[in-house]
Coordinates of C-alpha atoms in Angstrom, one line a residue:
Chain A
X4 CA 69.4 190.6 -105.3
X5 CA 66.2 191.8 -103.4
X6 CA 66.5 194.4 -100.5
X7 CA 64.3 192.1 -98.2
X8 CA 66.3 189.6 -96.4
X9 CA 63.4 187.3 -96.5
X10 CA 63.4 187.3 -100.0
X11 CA 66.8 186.7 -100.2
X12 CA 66.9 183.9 -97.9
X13 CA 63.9 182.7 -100.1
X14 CA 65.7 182.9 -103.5
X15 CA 69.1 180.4 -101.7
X16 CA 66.7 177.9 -100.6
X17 CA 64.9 177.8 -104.0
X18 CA 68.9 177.6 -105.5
X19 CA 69.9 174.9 -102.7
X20 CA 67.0 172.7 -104.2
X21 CA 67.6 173.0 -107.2
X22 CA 71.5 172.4 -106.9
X23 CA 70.3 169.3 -105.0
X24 CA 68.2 168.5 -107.7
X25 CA 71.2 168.9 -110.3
X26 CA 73.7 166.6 -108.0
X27 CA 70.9 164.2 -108.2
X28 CA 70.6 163.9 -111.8
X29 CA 74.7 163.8 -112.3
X30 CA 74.3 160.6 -109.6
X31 CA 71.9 159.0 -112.2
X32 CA 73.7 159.4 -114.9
X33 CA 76.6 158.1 -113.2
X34 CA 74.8 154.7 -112.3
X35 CA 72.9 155.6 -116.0
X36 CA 72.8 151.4 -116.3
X37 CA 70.4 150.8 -113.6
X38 CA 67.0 150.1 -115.5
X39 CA 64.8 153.0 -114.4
X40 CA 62.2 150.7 -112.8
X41 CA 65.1 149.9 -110.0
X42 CA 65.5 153.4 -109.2
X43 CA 61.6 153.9 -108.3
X44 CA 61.4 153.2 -104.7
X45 CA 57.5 153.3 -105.5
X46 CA 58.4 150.0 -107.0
X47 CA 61.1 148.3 -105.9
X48 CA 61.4 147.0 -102.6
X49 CA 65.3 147.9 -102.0
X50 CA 66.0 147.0 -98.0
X51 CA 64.7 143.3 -97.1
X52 CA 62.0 144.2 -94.9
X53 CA 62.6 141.2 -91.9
X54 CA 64.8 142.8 -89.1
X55 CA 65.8 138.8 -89.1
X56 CA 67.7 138.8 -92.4
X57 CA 69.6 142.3 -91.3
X58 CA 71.3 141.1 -88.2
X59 CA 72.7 138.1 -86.5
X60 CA 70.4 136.6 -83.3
X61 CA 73.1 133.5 -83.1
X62 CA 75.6 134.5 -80.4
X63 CA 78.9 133.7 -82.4
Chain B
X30 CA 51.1 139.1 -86.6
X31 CA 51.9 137.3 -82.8
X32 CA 48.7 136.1 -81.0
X33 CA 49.0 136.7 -77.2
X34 CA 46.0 135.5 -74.6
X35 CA 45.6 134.8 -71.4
X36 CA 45.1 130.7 -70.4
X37 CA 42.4 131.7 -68.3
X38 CA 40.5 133.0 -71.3
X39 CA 41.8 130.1 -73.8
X40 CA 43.0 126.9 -72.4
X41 CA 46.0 125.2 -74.2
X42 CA 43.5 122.6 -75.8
X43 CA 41.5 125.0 -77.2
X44 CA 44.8 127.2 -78.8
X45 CA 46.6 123.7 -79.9
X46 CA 43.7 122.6 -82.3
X47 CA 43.2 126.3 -83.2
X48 CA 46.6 126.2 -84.6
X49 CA 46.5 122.5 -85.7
X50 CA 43.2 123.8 -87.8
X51 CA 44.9 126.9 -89.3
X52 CA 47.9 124.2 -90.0
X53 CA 50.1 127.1 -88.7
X54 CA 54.0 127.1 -88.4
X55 CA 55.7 129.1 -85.7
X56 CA 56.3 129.3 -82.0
X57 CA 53.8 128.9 -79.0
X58 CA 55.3 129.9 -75.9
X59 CA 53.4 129.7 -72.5
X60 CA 54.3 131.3 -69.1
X61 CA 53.1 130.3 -65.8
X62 CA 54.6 132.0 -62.5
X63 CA 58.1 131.8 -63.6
X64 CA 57.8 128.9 -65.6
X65 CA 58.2 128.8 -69.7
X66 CA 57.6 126.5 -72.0
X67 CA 56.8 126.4 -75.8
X68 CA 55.8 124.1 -77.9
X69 CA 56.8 124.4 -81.8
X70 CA 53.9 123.9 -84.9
X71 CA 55.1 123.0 -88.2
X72 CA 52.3 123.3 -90.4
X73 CA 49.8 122.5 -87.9
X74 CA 51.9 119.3 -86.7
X75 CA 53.9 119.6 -83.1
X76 CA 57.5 119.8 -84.2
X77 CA 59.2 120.4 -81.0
X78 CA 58.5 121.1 -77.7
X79 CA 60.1 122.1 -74.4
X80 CA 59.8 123.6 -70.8
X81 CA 62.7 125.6 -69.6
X82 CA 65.0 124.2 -66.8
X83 CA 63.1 121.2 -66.4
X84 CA 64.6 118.6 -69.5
X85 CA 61.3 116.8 -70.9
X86 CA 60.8 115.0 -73.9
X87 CA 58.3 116.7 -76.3
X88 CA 55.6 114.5 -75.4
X89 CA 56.1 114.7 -71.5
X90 CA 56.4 118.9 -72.0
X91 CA 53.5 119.2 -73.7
X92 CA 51.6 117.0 -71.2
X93 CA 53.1 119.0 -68.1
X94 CA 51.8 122.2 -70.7
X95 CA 47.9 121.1 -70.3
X96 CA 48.4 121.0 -66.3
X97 CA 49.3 125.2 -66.7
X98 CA 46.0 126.6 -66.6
X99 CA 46.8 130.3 -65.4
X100 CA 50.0 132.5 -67.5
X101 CA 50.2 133.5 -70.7
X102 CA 50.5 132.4 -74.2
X103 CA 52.0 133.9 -77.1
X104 CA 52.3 132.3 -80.5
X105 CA 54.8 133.7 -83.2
X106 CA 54.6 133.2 -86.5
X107 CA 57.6 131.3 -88.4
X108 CA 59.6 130.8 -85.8
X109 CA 61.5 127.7 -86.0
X110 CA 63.4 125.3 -83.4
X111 CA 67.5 125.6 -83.4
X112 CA 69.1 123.0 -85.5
X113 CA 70.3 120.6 -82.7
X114 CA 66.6 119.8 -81.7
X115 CA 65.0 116.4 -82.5
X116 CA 61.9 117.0 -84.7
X117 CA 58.6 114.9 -84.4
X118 CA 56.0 115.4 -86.6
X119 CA 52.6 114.8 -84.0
X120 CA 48.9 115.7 -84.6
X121 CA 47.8 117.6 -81.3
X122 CA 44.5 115.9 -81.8
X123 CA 46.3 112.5 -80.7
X124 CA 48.1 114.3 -77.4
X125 CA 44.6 115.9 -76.3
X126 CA 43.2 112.5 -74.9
X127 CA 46.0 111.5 -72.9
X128 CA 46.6 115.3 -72.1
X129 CA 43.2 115.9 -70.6
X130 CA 43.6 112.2 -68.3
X131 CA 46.9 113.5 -67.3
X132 CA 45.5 116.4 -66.0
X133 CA 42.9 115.2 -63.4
X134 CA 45.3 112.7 -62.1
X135 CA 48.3 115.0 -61.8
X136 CA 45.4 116.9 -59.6
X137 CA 45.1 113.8 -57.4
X138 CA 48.8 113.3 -57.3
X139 CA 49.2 116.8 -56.5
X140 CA 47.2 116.4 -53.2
X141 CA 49.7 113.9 -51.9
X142 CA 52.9 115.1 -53.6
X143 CA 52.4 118.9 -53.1
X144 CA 56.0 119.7 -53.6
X145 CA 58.7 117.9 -55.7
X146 CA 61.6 118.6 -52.3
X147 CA 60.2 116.3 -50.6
X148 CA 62.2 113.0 -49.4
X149 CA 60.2 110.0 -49.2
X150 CA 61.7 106.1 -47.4
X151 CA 60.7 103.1 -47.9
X152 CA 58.6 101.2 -45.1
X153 CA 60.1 97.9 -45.7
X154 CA 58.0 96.5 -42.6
X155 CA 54.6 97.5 -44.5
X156 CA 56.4 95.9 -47.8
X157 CA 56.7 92.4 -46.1
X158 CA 53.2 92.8 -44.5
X159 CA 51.0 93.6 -47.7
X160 CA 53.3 91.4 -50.0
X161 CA 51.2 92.5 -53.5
X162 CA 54.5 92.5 -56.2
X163 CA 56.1 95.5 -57.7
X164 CA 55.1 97.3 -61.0
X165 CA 58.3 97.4 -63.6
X166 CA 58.2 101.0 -62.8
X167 CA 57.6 100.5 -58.6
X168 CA 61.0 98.1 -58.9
X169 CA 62.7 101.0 -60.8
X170 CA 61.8 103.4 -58.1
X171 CA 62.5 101.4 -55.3
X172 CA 66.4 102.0 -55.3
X173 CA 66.0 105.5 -55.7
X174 CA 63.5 106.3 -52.6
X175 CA 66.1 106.1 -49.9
X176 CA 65.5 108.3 -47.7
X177 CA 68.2 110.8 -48.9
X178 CA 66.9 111.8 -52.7
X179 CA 64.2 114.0 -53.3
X180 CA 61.5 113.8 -55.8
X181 CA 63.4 115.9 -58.3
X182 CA 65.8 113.3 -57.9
X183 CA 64.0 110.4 -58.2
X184 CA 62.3 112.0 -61.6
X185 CA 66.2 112.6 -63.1
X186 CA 67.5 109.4 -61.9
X187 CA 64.4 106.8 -62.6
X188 CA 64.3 108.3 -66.5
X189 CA 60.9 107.7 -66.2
X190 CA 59.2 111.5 -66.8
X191 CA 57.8 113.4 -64.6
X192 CA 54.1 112.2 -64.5
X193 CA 55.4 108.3 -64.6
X194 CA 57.4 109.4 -61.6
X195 CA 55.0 110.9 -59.8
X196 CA 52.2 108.7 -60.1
X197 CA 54.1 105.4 -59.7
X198 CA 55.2 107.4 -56.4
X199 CA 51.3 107.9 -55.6
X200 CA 50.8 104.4 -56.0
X201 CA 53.6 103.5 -53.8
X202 CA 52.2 106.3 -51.2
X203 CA 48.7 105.0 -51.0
X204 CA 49.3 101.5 -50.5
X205 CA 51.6 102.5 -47.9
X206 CA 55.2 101.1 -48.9
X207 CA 56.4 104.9 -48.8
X208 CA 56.8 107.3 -46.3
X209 CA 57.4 110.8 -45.8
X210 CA 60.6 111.8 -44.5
X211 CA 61.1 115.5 -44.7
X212 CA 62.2 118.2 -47.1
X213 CA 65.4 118.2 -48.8
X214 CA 67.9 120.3 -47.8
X215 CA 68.8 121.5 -51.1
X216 CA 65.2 123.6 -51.6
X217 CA 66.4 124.9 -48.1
X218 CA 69.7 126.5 -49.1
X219 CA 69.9 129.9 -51.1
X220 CA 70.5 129.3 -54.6
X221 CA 73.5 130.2 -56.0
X222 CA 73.8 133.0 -58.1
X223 CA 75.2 131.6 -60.8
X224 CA 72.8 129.0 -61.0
X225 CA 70.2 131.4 -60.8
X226 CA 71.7 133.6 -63.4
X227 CA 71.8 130.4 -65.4
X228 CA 67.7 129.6 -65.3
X229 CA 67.3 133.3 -65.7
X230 CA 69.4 133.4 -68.9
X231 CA 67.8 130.2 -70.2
X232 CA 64.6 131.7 -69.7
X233 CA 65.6 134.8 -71.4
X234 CA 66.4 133.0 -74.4
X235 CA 63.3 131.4 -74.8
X236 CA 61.1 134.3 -74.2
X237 CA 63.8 136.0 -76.9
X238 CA 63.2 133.0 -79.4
X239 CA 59.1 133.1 -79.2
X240 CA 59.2 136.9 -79.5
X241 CA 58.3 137.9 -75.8
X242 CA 60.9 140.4 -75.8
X243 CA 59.4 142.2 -72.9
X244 CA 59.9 139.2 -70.9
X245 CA 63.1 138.3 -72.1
X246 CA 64.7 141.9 -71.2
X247 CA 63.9 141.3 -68.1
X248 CA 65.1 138.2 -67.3
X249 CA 68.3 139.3 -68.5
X250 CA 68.6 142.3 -66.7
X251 CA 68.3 140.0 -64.1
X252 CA 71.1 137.7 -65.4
X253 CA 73.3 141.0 -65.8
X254 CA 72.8 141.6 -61.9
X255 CA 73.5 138.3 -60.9
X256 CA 76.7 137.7 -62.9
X257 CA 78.5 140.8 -63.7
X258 CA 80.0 141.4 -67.5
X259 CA 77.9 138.4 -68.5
X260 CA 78.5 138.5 -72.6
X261 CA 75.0 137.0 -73.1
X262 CA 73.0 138.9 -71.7
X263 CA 74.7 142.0 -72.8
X264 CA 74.4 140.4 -76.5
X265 CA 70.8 139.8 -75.4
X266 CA 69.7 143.0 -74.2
X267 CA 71.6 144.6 -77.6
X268 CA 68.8 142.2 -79.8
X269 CA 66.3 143.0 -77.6
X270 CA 66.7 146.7 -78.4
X271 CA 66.8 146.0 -82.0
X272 CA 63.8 144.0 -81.8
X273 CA 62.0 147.2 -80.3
X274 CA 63.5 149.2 -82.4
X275 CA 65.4 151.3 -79.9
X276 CA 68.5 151.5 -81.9
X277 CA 70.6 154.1 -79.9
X278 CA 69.7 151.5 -76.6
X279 CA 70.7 148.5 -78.9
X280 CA 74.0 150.3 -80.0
X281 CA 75.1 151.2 -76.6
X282 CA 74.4 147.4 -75.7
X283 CA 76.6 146.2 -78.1
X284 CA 79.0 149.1 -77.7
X285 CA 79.4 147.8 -73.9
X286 CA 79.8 144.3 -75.1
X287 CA 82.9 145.8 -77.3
X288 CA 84.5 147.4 -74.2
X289 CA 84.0 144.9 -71.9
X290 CA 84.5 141.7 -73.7
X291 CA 87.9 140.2 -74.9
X292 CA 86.6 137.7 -77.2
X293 CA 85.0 139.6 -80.4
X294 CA 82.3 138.3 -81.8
X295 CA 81.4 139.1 -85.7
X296 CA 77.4 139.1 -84.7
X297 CA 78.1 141.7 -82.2
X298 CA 79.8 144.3 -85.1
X299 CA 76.7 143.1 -87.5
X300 CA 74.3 144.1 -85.0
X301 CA 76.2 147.4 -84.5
X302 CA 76.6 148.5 -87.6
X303 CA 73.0 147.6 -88.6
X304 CA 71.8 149.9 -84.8
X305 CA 74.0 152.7 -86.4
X306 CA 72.7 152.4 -89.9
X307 CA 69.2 152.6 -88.4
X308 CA 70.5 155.7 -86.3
X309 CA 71.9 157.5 -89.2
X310 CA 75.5 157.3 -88.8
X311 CA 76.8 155.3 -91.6
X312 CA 80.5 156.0 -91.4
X313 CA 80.3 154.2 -88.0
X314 CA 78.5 151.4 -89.3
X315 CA 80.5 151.0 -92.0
X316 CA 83.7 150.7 -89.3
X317 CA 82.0 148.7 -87.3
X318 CA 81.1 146.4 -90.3
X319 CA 84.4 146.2 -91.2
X320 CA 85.1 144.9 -87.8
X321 CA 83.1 142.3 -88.2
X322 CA 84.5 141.1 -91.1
X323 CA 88.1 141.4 -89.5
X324 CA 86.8 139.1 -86.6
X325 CA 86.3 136.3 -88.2
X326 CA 83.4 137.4 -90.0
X327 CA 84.5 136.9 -93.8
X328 CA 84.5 132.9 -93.5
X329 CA 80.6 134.1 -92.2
X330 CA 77.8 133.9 -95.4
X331 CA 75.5 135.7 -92.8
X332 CA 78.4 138.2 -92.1
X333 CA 79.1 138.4 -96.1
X334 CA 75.3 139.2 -96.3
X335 CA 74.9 141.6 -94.2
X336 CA 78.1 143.3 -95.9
X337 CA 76.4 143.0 -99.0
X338 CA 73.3 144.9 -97.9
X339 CA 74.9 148.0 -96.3
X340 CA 76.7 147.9 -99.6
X341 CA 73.7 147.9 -101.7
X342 CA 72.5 150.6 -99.2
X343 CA 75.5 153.0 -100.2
X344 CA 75.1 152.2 -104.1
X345 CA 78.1 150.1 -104.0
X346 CA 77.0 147.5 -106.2
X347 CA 80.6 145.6 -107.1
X348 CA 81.4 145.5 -103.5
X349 CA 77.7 143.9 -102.7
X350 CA 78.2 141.2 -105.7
X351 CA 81.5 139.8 -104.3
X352 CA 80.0 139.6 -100.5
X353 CA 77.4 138.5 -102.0
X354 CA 79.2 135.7 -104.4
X355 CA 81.7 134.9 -101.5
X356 CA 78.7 134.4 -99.3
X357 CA 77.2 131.8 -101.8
X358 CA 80.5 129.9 -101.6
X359 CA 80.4 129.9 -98.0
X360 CA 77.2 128.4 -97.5
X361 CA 78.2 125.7 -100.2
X362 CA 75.3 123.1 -101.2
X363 CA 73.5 124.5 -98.0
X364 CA 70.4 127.1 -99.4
X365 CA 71.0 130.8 -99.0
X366 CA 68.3 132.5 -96.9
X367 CA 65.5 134.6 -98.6
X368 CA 67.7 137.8 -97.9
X369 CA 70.3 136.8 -99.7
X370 CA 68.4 136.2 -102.4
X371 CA 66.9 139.9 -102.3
X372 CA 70.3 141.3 -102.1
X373 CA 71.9 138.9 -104.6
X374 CA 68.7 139.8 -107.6
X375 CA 68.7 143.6 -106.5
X376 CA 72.8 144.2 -107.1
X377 CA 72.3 142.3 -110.4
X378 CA 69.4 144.5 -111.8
X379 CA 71.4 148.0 -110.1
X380 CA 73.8 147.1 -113.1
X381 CA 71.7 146.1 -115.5
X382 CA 72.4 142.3 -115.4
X383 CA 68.7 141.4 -115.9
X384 CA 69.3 137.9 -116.7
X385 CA 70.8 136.9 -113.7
X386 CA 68.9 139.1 -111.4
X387 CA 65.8 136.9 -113.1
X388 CA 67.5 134.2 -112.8
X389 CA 68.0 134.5 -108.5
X390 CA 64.7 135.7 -107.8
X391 CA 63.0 133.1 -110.3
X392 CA 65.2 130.3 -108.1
X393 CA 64.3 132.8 -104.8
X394 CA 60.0 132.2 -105.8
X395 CA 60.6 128.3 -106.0
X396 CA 62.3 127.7 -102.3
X397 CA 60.5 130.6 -100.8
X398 CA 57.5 131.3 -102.1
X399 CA 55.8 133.2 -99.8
X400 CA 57.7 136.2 -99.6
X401 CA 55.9 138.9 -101.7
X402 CA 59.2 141.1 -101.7
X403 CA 61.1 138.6 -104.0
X404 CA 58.1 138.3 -106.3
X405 CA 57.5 141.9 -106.4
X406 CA 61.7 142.6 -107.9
X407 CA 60.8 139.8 -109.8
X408 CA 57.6 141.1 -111.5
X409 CA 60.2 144.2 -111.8
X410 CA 62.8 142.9 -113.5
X411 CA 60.4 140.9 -116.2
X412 CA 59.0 144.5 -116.6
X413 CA 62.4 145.8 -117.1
X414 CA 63.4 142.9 -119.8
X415 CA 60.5 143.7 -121.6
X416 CA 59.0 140.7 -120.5
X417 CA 55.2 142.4 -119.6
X418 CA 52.8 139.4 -119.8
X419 CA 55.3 137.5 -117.2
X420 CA 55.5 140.4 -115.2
X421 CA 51.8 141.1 -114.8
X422 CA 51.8 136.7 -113.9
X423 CA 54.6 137.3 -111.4
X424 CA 52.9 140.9 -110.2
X425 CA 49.7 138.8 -109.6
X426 CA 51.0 135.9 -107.9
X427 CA 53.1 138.1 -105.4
X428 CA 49.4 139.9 -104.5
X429 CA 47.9 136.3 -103.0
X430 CA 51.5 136.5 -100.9
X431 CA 51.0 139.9 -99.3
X432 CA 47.9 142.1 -100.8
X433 CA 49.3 144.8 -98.4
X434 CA 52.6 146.0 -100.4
X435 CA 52.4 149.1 -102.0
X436 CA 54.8 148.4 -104.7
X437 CA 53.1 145.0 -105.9
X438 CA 50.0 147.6 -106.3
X439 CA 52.2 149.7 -108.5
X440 CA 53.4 147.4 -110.6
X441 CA 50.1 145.9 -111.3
X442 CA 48.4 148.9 -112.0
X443 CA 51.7 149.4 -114.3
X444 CA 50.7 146.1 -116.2
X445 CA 47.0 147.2 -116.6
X446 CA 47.8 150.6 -117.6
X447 CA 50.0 148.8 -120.8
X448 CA 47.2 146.4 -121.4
X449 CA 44.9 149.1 -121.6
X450 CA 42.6 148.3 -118.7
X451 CA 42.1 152.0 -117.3
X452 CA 39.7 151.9 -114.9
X453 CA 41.3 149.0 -113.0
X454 CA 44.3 150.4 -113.5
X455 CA 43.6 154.0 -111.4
X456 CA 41.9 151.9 -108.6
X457 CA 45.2 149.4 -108.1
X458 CA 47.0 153.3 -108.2
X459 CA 44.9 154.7 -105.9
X460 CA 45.7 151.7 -103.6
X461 CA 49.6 151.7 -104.1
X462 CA 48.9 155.1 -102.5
X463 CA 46.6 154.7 -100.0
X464 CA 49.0 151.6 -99.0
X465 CA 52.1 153.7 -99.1
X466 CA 50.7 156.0 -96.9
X467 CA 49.8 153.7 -93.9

C-alpha cells in the first residue's frame, strides 16, 4: 500500500481488470468445447443482423 | 438501402422500368395527398399491387398509380406481399402503354366527373330521342345510375373498375343520356370515427409494410385518438419504435399494450423482450420472453426462434438447440427462415458439433444465398474442421454477397495468411479493420 490515495485507487482498478480478466478465462474454460474461431467476434457473426428475424411484425 | 423521390422529380414510368431494369424485388409504395398505394416487384416483374381503401385489382391500381403525378415514392428492398395476396407475374413494360392512354383520358373524364359523390339520372326522354344502342358496359350501368347512387357506388356495384366506370359514364354524359343530379349525401355527413380510424389504420399498415415508418406513426397516432385502447395501433406504434430503434419508446408501447389489453398476444412479449434486451435489462427480457411462450407462444417456430436467440445471447446453448429443434418441428415441411438457420448452425458450432453446424448453414447457402452472414459462419466452421481450401471457397463466395462485412474480411485474410499470400493477406486485414470501424 502507497500513501497517495490516487495511487491506491490506481492499483484496485489495475486488480479489478485483471480479476475480470481471470473470471473471463474460467468462463472459457467452462464452455472449453466451443472451437476458438466461435468465440472471436472479429469473426463470427453471433446476433442475426435483420431487426426482421429478432421480432414478430405479425400481430398474433 | 430504400430509395425515396419525389414524383415530381421521377414520374412512376420512369421508377417502374428503373426497377424492372435492375430486375429488383421489394416494395414501391407511393403517397399522394392522403392516398397510398404500392405496387410489389418480384425480380423486376409486378407481383402485386394495391391502393389503400379503394379495392382495385393489380392492373386497375397500378393504372390509377400513373394518374398520381405529385407525392412520394419510396421503394424498399425485399419486402414481400402477405401470404393471402394473389400474385401475377407482369412486365411493367406491357402496363406503360395502356398506363400512359389512361392517363390523358382520365384528364378528360376528370373535367366532367370532377368528384366521385356526385349522383347522376338518367334522361330517358333524350334516350328515346337519340335511339343509338347501349355499349355491354352502358347496359351495365344503366340500372345503377338512378338518381340515388353515387359514382363510388356505381364503380362498387357495376364491377367494372374505376376507369371502365368512369369513362363509360363520360360517354353516357356527352351524348347526353345522363344527367347531373346533385351530391350525395354521404360525402356530406361527418365521417364516423371508427371508420376513419379504420382508413387511418389501414394506411398505417401499409406505410409500416413499405418501410415509411414516419408515415405510419402518424397515422396511427391518429388511429389511437380516434378509437381509444385500439390494440393495433398500440402494437403498431411498439414496431414502429423498434424500427427506429427507440427501444425504451418501443418497450413502453408494448408495456401499455400489456396493461391495457386482455387478450395476450405472444408477438407483443417477443417484441418486449427483444426492446429490453436492446435496453440492457436482460432479466426483464427474459420474463417477458417467458411470457410469450406461456401465451401461446411455444406452438409459435417464430416464438421458439426468437427464444432460441436470447438463449444463444446468454450462452445457453442446450436451451437454444431445443427452441431451436422444437421450432423446426413446428414449421413441419414449411422452410425455416434465414434466422433460424443462423441460430440453429451457431448453437451447434458453440458446442463443438461441427458437422451439423456445416450441415445447417451448407442447407442455409442453398435456399438463401444471399445472405453473407450464413456464408461467413459457414466459411468458419470449415476453418474450424480443418477444412481450409473450402473455407477460403465459402469465405470468397460470401464477399460477392456483401463485400462490406468485416468478419468475411477476416477470415479471408485468415485463409491467405495459411496459404502464404502475405501481402494480400495484410490488405484484406487492414480492411476487416477499417470495416469494423465504420
Amino acid at each position: 500500500m502507497t500513501d497517495e490515495p490516487g495511487e491506491y485507487d490506481d492499483f484496485l482498478t489495475d486488480l479489478q481488470s485483471v480479476v475480470a480478466q481471470r473470471v473471463e478465462e474460467l468462463r472459457a474454460r467452462q464452455s472449453a468445447q466451443t472451437p476458438p474461431a466461435f468465440n472471436d467476434e472479429e469473426k463470427v457473426v453471433r446476433e442475426w443482423p435483420e431487426l426482421a428475424g429478432r421480432i414478430m411484425e405479425e400481430f398474433r | 438501402m430504400a430509395i425515396r423521390g419525389s414524383l415530381t422529380e421521377a414520374s412512376l414510368p420512369d421508377v417502374l422500368q428503373l426497377l424492372a431494369m435492375g430486375r429488383k424485388t421489394g416494395c414501391l409504395g407511393l403517397t399522394f395527398a392522403n392516398n397510398f398505394g404500392y405496387i410489389y416487384f418480384n425480380d423486376g416483374s409486378i407481383s402485386h399491387a394495391s391502393i389503400v381503401n379503394r379495392g382495385l385489382g393489380t392492373e386497375e391500381a397500378v393504372y390509377l398509380l400513373f394518374t398520381w403525378t405529385q407525392g412520394t415514392f419510396n421503394f424498399e428492398p425485399g419486402a414481400t406481399p402477405d401470404e393471402e395476396v394473389q400474385l401475377h407475374c407482369i412486365d411493367p413494360q406491357s402496363l406503360l402503354l395502356e398506363g400512359a392512354r389512361r392517363v390523358d383520358e382520365w384528364a378528360l373524364i376528370a373535367k366532367k366527373i370532377p368528384t366521385f359523390d356526385i349522383v347522376y339520372a338518367m334522361d330517358r326522354h333524350k334516350m328515346m330521342e337519340i335511339d343509338r344502342g347501349l355499349t355491354a358496359e352502358e347496359e351495365r350501368l344503366v340500372p345503377l345510375i338512378d338518381g340515388q347512387r353515387d359514382v363510388s357506388a356505381i364503380i362498387a356495384e357495376s364491377r367494372l373498375g374505376e376507369f371502365v366506370t368512369a369513362k363509360t359514364l363520360y360517354g353516357l354524359l356527352t351524348t347526353g343520356y345522363v344527367i347531373r343530379i346533385g351530391v350525395s349525401t354521404r360525402s356530406r355527413a361527418p365521417a364516423r370515427a371508427d371508420d376513419k380510424a379504420t382508413e387511418h389504420r389501414n394506411l398505417g399498415v401499409a406505410f409500416y409494410k413499405t418501410g415509411m415508418y414516419e408515415e405510419a406513426q402518424r397515422e396511427f397516432r391518429r388511429v389511437d385518438t380516434l378509437r381509444e385502447n385500439d390494440p393495433e395501433a398500440c402494437f403498431y406504434l411498439g414496431l414502429v419504435a423498434l424500427r427506429q430503434q427507440q427501444w425504451a419508446a418501443a418497450a413502453h408501447a408494448f408495456e401499455r399494450y400489456v396493461s391495457e389489453q386482455h387478450s395476450s398476444r405472444p408477438s407483443v412479449f417477443v417484441n418486449l423482450a427483444y426492446a429490453y434486451e436492446q435496453m440492457g435489462e436482460l432479466e426483464r427480457a427474459r420474463t417477458a420472453m417467458a411470457d410469450a411462450l406461456s401465451h401461446g407462444g411455444r406452438g409459435d417456430p417464430l416464438v421458439q426462434t426468437n427464444a432460441a436467440a436470447m438463449a444463444v445471447a446468454a450462452h445457453d446453448y442446450e436451451t437454444a438447440d431445443a427452441a431451436l429443434a422444437s421450432a423446426r418441428t413446428l414449421w413441419g415441411t414449411r422452410r425455416p427462415p434465414p434466422a433460424w438457420f443462423h441460430y440453429a448452425g451457431l448453437a451447434a458450432a458453440m458446442v463443438n458439433d461441427l458437422d451439423r453446424a456445416i450441415a445447417l448453414l451448407g442447407e442455409a447457402v442453398q435456399v438463401y444465398p444471399g445472405y453473407a452472414v450464413l456464408w461467413n459462419n459457414l466459411a468458419v466452421a470449415y476453418e474450424a474442421r480443418g477444412d481450409f481450401d473450402e473455407a477460403l471457397r465459402t469465405v470468397e463466395r460470401g464477399l460477392i454477397e456483401d463485400a462490406t462485412l468485416p468478419q468475411l474480411h477476416r477470415n479471408f485474410a485468415d485463409s491467405l495468411q495459411r496459404d502464404g499470400r502475405f501481402d494480400e493477406a495484410r490488405e484484406a486485414y487492414r480492411r476487416a479493420h477499417s470495416l469494423d470501424a465504420l
